[in-house]
CSV table of C-alpha atoms in Angstrom, one decimal:
chain,number,residue,atom,x,y,z
A,1,MET,CA,-0.1,0.3,0.2
A,2,SER,CA,1.5,3.3,-0.7
A,3,ASN,CA,1.6,6.4,1.8
A,4,ILE,CA,0.1,9.4,0.4
A,5,PHE,CA,2.1,12.9,1.3
A,6,PRO,CA,-1.1,14.2,3.0
A,7,HIS,CA,-0.3,17.4,3.5
A,8,GLY,CA,1.8,18.1,0.2
A,9,TYR,CA,0.1,21.0,-2.1
A,10,ALA,CA,1.5,22.0,-5.3
A,11,PHE,CA,0.9,24.9,-7.8
A,12,LEU,CA,2.4,24.8,-11.0
A,13,ILE,CA,2.9,27.4,-14.0
A,14,GLY,CA,4.1,26.8,-17.1
A,15,VAL,CA,3.3,29.9,-19.1
A,16,GLY,CA,3.7,28.1,-22.3
A,17,GLU,CA,1.7,29.6,-25.3
A,18,SER,CA,2.3,33.6,-25.5
A,19,SER,CA,-0.5,36.2,-26.5
A,20,TYR,CA,2.3,37.9,-28.5
A,21,PRO,CA,3.1,34.4,-30.0
A,22,LYS,CA,6.9,35.1,-31.0
A,23,TRP,CA,7.5,35.3,-26.5
A,24,SER,CA,5.8,31.6,-26.7
A,25,LEU,CA,7.9,28.7,-25.3
A,26,PRO,CA,5.6,25.7,-25.0
A,27,ILE,CA,8.8,23.4,-23.2
A,28,THR,CA,7.8,25.5,-20.2
A,29,VAL,CA,3.9,23.6,-20.5
A,30,LYS,CA,6.1,19.6,-21.0
A,31,ASP,CA,7.8,20.6,-17.9
A,32,VAL,CA,5.0,21.1,-15.3
A,33,GLN,CA,3.0,18.5,-16.8
A,34,ALA,CA,6.1,15.8,-16.7
A,35,LEU,CA,5.9,17.3,-12.6
A,36,GLN,CA,2.4,17.2,-12.0
A,37,SER,CA,2.9,13.5,-13.2
A,38,VAL,CA,5.8,12.8,-10.9
A,39,LEU,CA,4.3,14.9,-7.4
A,40,THR,CA,0.6,12.6,-7.8
A,41,ASN,CA,1.7,9.5,-8.5
A,42,PRO,CA,1.0,7.4,-5.6
A,43,ASN,CA,4.0,5.2,-6.4
A,44,LEU,CA,6.6,8.3,-6.0
A,45,CYS,CA,5.8,11.4,-4.6
A,46,ALA,CA,2.3,10.5,-3.5
A,47,TYR,CA,0.7,14.3,-3.6
A,48,PRO,CA,-3.1,14.0,-3.4
A,49,ASN,CA,-4.6,13.9,-6.7
A,50,ASN,CA,-7.5,16.7,-6.3
A,51,GLU,CA,-8.2,20.1,-6.6
A,52,GLN,CA,-7.5,20.9,-2.7
A,53,HIS,CA,-3.7,20.2,-3.5
A,54,ILE,CA,-2.8,20.2,-7.4
A,55,ARG,CA,-3.3,23.4,-9.5
A,56,LEU,CA,-1.5,23.4,-12.9
A,57,LEU,CA,-1.3,26.5,-15.0
A,58,HIS,CA,-0.4,26.9,-18.2
A,59,ASP,CA,-0.9,28.4,-22.0
A,60,THR,CA,-4.3,30.2,-22.0
A,61,GLY,CA,-4.6,29.8,-18.4
A,62,ALA,CA,-1.3,30.8,-17.6
A,63,THR,CA,-2.8,34.9,-17.0
A,64,ARG,CA,-1.4,37.4,-14.5
A,65,GLY,CA,-4.8,36.9,-12.3
A,66,ALA,CA,-4.8,33.2,-12.7
A,67,ILE,CA,-1.3,33.3,-11.1
A,68,LEU,CA,-2.3,35.7,-8.3
A,69,ASP,CA,-5.6,33.8,-7.7
A,70,GLY,CA,-3.6,30.3,-7.5
A,71,LEU,CA,-1.4,32.2,-4.5
A,72,ALA,CA,-4.6,33.6,-3.1
A,73,TRP,CA,-5.8,29.7,-3.2
A,74,LEU,CA,-2.6,28.2,-1.2
A,75,GLN,CA,-2.7,31.1,1.2
A,76,LYS,CA,-6.2,29.5,2.5
A,77,GLN,CA,-5.1,26.1,2.0
A,78,ALA,CA,-2.1,26.8,4.1
A,79,SER,CA,-4.1,28.9,6.7
A,80,THR,CA,-6.5,25.5,6.8
A,81,ASP,CA,-3.4,23.0,7.2
A,82,PRO,CA,-0.8,24.3,9.8
A,83,GLU,CA,1.9,20.6,7.7
A,84,ALA,CA,1.2,21.8,4.6
A,85,THR,CA,4.4,21.5,2.4
A,86,ILE,CA,3.6,23.8,-0.3
A,87,VAL,CA,6.3,23.7,-3.9
A,88,VAL,CA,5.1,26.9,-6.0
A,89,TYR,CA,6.8,26.4,-9.2
A,90,TYR,CA,7.3,28.8,-12.4
A,91,SER,CA,8.8,28.1,-15.7
A,92,GLY,CA,8.3,31.1,-17.9
A,93,HIS,CA,10.1,34.6,-19.3
A,94,GLY,CA,11.7,36.6,-16.6
A,95,TRP,CA,12.9,40.1,-17.6
A,96,LEU,CA,14.8,42.3,-15.3
A,97,ASN,CA,14.8,46.2,-16.4
A,98,PRO,CA,18.5,47.5,-15.1
A,99,THR,CA,17.4,50.7,-14.8
A,100,THR,CA,14.6,50.7,-12.4
A,101,GLY,CA,15.4,47.4,-11.2
A,102,GLN,CA,12.4,45.7,-11.6
A,103,TYR,CA,11.9,42.4,-12.5
A,104,TYR,CA,8.8,41.1,-14.2
A,105,LEU,CA,7.0,37.3,-14.7
A,106,ILE,CA,5.5,37.4,-18.2
A,107,PRO,CA,1.6,35.9,-18.3
A,108,HIS,CA,0.0,34.4,-21.1
A,109,ASP,CA,-1.9,37.7,-21.2
A,110,VAL,CA,1.0,40.0,-21.7
A,111,GLU,CA,0.6,43.0,-23.8
A,112,PRO,CA,4.0,44.2,-25.7
A,113,VAL,CA,2.6,47.8,-25.6
A,114,ASP,CA,1.8,47.9,-22.4
A,115,LEU,CA,4.3,45.1,-20.5
A,116,GLU,CA,4.8,47.5,-17.0
A,117,ASP,CA,0.9,47.2,-16.3
A,118,SER,CA,0.4,43.6,-18.1
A,119,ALA,CA,3.1,41.5,-16.8
A,120,LEU,CA,3.3,40.3,-13.8
A,121,ALA,CA,5.9,42.2,-11.4
A,122,ALA,CA,8.0,40.2,-9.4
A,123,GLN,CA,7.7,41.8,-6.4
A,124,ALA,CA,3.7,41.4,-6.2
A,125,PHE,CA,4.5,37.8,-7.1
A,126,THR,CA,7.0,37.9,-3.9
A,127,ASP,CA,4.8,39.5,-1.8
A,128,ALA,CA,1.9,36.9,-2.8
A,129,LEU,CA,4.1,34.5,-1.8
A,130,ARG,CA,5.3,35.5,1.5
A,131,LYS,CA,1.6,35.7,2.7
A,132,ILE,CA,1.2,31.8,2.7
A,133,PRO,CA,1.4,31.0,6.3
A,134,ALA,CA,3.2,27.7,5.5
A,135,ARG,CA,6.0,26.6,7.5
A,136,ARG,CA,7.3,24.2,4.4
A,137,LEU,CA,7.5,26.3,1.3
A,138,LEU,CA,9.7,25.6,-1.6
A,139,VAL,CA,9.6,28.3,-4.6
A,140,ILE,CA,11.6,27.1,-7.7
A,141,VAL,CA,12.2,30.0,-10.6
A,142,ASP,CA,12.7,28.9,-14.1
A,143,SER,CA,13.2,32.0,-16.1
A,144,CYS,CA,16.0,32.6,-18.2
A,145,HIS,CA,15.0,31.1,-21.6
A,146,ALA,CA,15.1,33.6,-24.1
A,147,GLU,CA,18.4,32.2,-25.8
A,148,GLY,CA,18.6,29.0,-23.9
A,149,MET,CA,15.0,27.3,-24.0
A,150,ALA,CA,14.0,29.6,-26.8
A,151,ILE,CA,16.6,28.4,-29.8
A,152,ALA,CA,17.7,25.0,-28.7
A,153,LYS,CA,16.9,22.1,-30.8
A,154,GLU,CA,13.3,23.3,-31.7
A,155,GLY,CA,13.8,26.0,-34.4
A,156,TYR,CA,12.8,29.1,-32.0
A,157,PRO,CA,14.4,32.0,-33.7
A,158,ILE,CA,16.2,34.3,-31.0
A,159,ILE,CA,13.6,36.2,-28.8
A,160,LYS,CA,13.7,40.3,-28.9
A,161,LEU,CA,13.1,41.5,-25.6
A,162,PRO,CA,11.3,45.0,-25.3
A,163,SER,CA,13.4,47.6,-25.1
A,164,GLY,CA,14.9,48.5,-21.9
A,165,LEU,CA,14.4,44.9,-20.0
A,166,VAL,CA,17.2,42.2,-20.3
A,167,GLN,CA,16.9,37.9,-19.5
A,168,ASN,CA,17.8,37.2,-16.1
A,169,SER,CA,17.2,35.0,-13.3
A,170,LEU,CA,15.1,36.1,-10.2
A,171,PRO,CA,16.7,38.7,-9.0
A,172,LYS,CA,18.9,38.2,-5.4
A,173,ARG,CA,16.8,41.4,-3.3
A,174,LEU,CA,13.8,39.5,-4.3
A,175,ILE,CA,15.3,36.4,-3.3
A,176,ASP,CA,15.7,37.5,0.3
A,177,ASP,CA,12.7,39.0,0.3
A,178,LEU,CA,10.8,35.9,-0.1
A,179,LYS,CA,12.8,33.8,2.0
A,180,GLN,CA,12.0,36.2,4.9
A,181,GLY,CA,10.2,34.0,7.7
A,182,GLU,CA,10.2,30.3,8.6
A,183,GLY,CA,10.6,27.9,6.6
A,184,ARG,CA,11.7,29.0,2.9
A,185,ALA,CA,13.6,27.6,0.4
A,186,VAL,CA,14.1,29.6,-3.4
A,187,PHE,CA,15.2,27.6,-5.8
A,188,THR,CA,16.5,29.3,-9.2
A,189,SER,CA,17.4,27.1,-12.5
A,190,SER,CA,20.4,29.3,-13.4
A,191,ARG,CA,22.2,32.5,-12.1
A,192,GLY,CA,22.4,36.1,-13.6
A,193,THR,CA,22.1,35.9,-17.0
A,194,GLN,CA,22.6,32.5,-17.6
A,195,SER,CA,19.9,30.7,-19.9
A,196,SER,CA,18.1,27.6,-19.2
A,197,TRP,CA,18.5,24.8,-21.8
A,198,ILE,CA,16.5,22.1,-22.8
A,199,ARG,CA,17.8,18.4,-23.3
A,200,PRO,CA,19.3,17.9,-27.3
A,201,ASP,CA,15.9,15.4,-27.6
A,202,GLY,CA,13.6,17.9,-27.0
A,203,ALA,CA,11.5,16.1,-23.7
A,204,MET,CA,12.2,19.1,-21.1
A,205,SER,CA,14.8,21.4,-19.7
A,206,ILE,CA,18.1,20.0,-18.2
A,207,TYR,CA,16.8,21.7,-14.8
A,208,THR,CA,13.0,19.7,-14.8
A,209,TYR,CA,14.9,16.6,-16.1
A,210,HIS,CA,17.2,16.5,-13.1
A,211,LEU,CA,14.7,17.6,-10.7
A,212,ILE,CA,12.3,14.5,-11.4
A,213,GLU,CA,15.8,12.5,-11.0
A,214,ALA,CA,16.0,13.5,-8.0
A,215,LEU,CA,12.2,13.3,-6.6
A,216,GLN,CA,12.4,9.7,-7.7
A,217,GLY,CA,15.9,8.7,-5.2
A,218,ALA,CA,19.0,10.2,-7.3
A,219,ALA,CA,20.4,11.2,-4.2
A,220,SER,CA,19.0,9.5,-1.5
A,221,GLN,CA,20.3,6.9,0.3
A,222,PRO,CA,19.3,3.4,0.9
A,223,GLY,CA,16.5,3.2,3.2
A,224,ASP,CA,15.3,6.6,2.7
A,225,LYS,CA,11.9,7.5,2.8
A,226,MET,CA,11.3,11.2,2.4
A,227,VAL,CA,12.5,12.7,-0.6
A,228,ARG,CA,14.4,15.9,1.1
A,229,LEU,CA,15.1,19.5,0.4
A,230,SER,CA,19.2,19.0,0.6
A,231,ASN,CA,18.3,16.0,-1.8
A,232,LEU,CA,16.9,17.8,-4.5
A,233,MET,CA,20.0,20.9,-3.4
A,234,ASN,CA,22.7,18.3,-3.8
A,235,TYR,CA,21.7,16.7,-7.0
A,236,LEU,CA,20.8,19.7,-9.3
A,237,SER,CA,23.9,21.6,-8.2
A,238,ARG,CA,25.9,18.7,-9.8
A,239,MET,CA,23.6,17.3,-12.0
A,240,VAL,CA,22.6,20.9,-14.1
A,241,PRO,CA,25.6,22.3,-15.0
A,242,GLU,CA,27.1,18.9,-16.0
A,243,SER,CA,24.4,17.9,-18.4
A,244,ALA,CA,24.7,21.8,-19.5
A,245,ARG,CA,27.9,21.2,-20.4
A,246,THR,CA,28.0,17.9,-22.1
A,247,LEU,CA,24.3,18.5,-23.8
A,248,CYS,CA,24.6,21.9,-24.8
A,249,GLN,CA,28.0,23.2,-24.4
A,250,ALA,CA,27.3,25.9,-22.1
A,251,GLU,CA,26.9,27.4,-18.4
A,252,GLN,CA,23.7,27.0,-16.5
A,253,ILE,CA,24.7,27.0,-12.4
A,254,PRO,CA,20.8,26.2,-10.6
A,255,PHE,CA,21.0,28.8,-7.1
A,256,PHE,CA,19.6,27.9,-3.8
A,257,ASP,CA,18.8,30.0,-1.0
A,258,THR,CA,17.0,28.9,2.3
A,259,ALA,CA,15.9,30.2,5.6
A,260,THR,CA,15.0,26.7,6.9
A,261,GLU,CA,16.3,23.5,8.1
A,262,ASP,CA,15.9,20.4,5.9
A,263,PHE,CA,12.5,19.5,5.4
A,264,PRO,CA,11.0,16.6,3.8
A,265,ILE,CA,9.7,17.1,0.4
A,266,ALA,CA,7.7,14.8,-0.8
A,267,VAL,CA,7.3,10.9,0.0
A,268,LEU,CA,10.2,8.3,-1.9
A,269,ARG,CA,8.5,5.6,-4.2
A,270,GLY,CA,5.1,5.9,-2.7
A,271,GLY,CA,6.6,5.3,0.8
A,272,LYS,CA,8.6,2.1,-0.2
A,273,GLY,CA,11.9,4.0,0.0
A,274,LEU,CA,15.4,3.1,-1.9
A,275,PRO,CA,16.1,-0.5,-1.7
A,276,VAL,CA,19.5,-1.5,-0.6
A,277,GLY,CA,20.8,-1.3,-4.1
A,278,GLY,CA,20.4,2.5,-4.1
A,279,TRP,CA,19.7,4.5,-7.0
A,280,ASP,CA,21.5,2.4,-9.4
A,281,ALA,CA,19.3,-0.1,-8.4
A,282,VAL,CA,15.9,2.4,-9.5
A,283,GLU,CA,18.2,3.9,-12.1
A,284,GLU,CA,16.3,2.4,-15.0
A,285,GLU,CA,12.9,2.3,-13.5
A,286,ALA,CA,12.7,5.7,-13.2
A,287,THR,CA,14.5,6.9,-16.3
A,288,GLU,CA,11.7,4.5,-18.0
A,289,ILE,CA,9.0,6.8,-16.2
A,290,ILE,CA,10.7,9.8,-16.8
A,291,ARG,CA,10.3,8.5,-20.8
A,292,GLN,CA,6.7,8.0,-20.0
A,293,VAL,CA,5.9,10.7,-18.4
A,294,VAL,CA,6.9,12.9,-21.2
A,295,GLN,CA,5.0,10.9,-24.0
A,296,ALA,CA,2.2,11.5,-22.0
A,297,SER,CA,2.8,15.0,-21.9
A,298,GLY,CA,0.9,17.3,-24.3
A,299,GLU,CA,-1.9,14.8,-24.5
A,300,ARG,CA,-4.0,13.8,-21.9
A,301,SER,CA,-0.8,12.9,-18.7
A,302,VAL,CA,-1.4,9.7,-17.2
A,303,ALA,CA,0.1,9.1,-13.6
A,304,ILE,CA,2.6,6.1,-14.6
A,305,GLY,CA,2.9,3.3,-12.6
A,306,SER,CA,-1.1,3.9,-11.5
A,307,ASP,CA,-4.7,3.2,-11.7
A,308,ILE,CA,-5.0,7.4,-11.8
A,309,ASP,CA,-6.0,8.6,-15.1
A,310,MET,CA,-5.2,12.2,-14.6
A,311,THR,CA,-7.8,13.2,-17.4
A,312,SER,CA,-10.6,12.5,-14.2
A,313,SER,CA,-9.1,15.2,-11.9
A,314,PRO,CA,-11.5,18.3,-11.5
A,315,ILE,CA,-9.0,20.7,-12.0
A,316,ILE,CA,-8.0,19.4,-15.5
A,317,THR,CA,-10.3,20.0,-18.7
A,318,GLY,CA,-10.0,20.1,-22.0
A,319,ASP,CA,-6.9,19.5,-24.4
A,320,ARG,CA,-4.9,21.7,-23.0
A,321,ASN,CA,-5.2,20.8,-19.6
A,322,VAL,CA,-6.1,24.6,-18.5
A,323,ILE,CA,-7.6,25.0,-15.3
A,324,LYS,CA,-11.0,26.6,-14.7
A,325,GLU,CA,-12.7,28.0,-12.1
């Protein structure tokens, strides 16, 4: 019998299709759909697969208003569950105005001629996150895609940014604001102006691929029953730079900042934990799970290794899995 991670909550945002087509990033949708599948698989991370615990936004659903509504939903869930462990994952463009210091996350409904008022200011994103009273909160921001994910292996043109803006990872001052309080951890997929790269097969980003490996025990020890923050940090800090160099001949170094003790982020292998043989004993199986998850992404994702059809979830409607209220 699998052990559900009953207090796990996740809000996953992969902007994907932009109202301004030249700014679209389809790979972000693959990332969040794959991550959703792994988190809700009862034989893996075992988050409850229902609208009280999981929300997914992408494509036309990933609007500025919907992102803020989702953060308000997390605030409400955490206020009624003092044991909540929350994961917020944003994958999309993130652009900095070096003159003003303003940083913007770019939602689906951005208006290029009025970006400052239609984009999601990172300070508003941060303020909403700080209202969430969870004692265990992990925020992952993958926001440097302009040259990395946009042209690698899929033929997208180099994205031309609005005048005065540059691609940049989440600035340190915003990370410092975010991690204030108990139980906060902030991860970014790269540092400064480094790009986030996708794998040559186009399946997903390098960062998400290794995150999913870590969630399956890649940095855990035999007998471990939980995946912890430290497992994710140790594995991502080692594997992402190595893969970026090997696969893309580029530099990509993840960043981590925490104001918390190490805490469990999910159960490991449905509560069975890592066997005596460690990661070596399950790596082939884990790789096959990732392959199947990727194959399901973009269609109607099915939780691999379980009898749960994710299309039956009340939070998913339509061919694009866009949340409807």
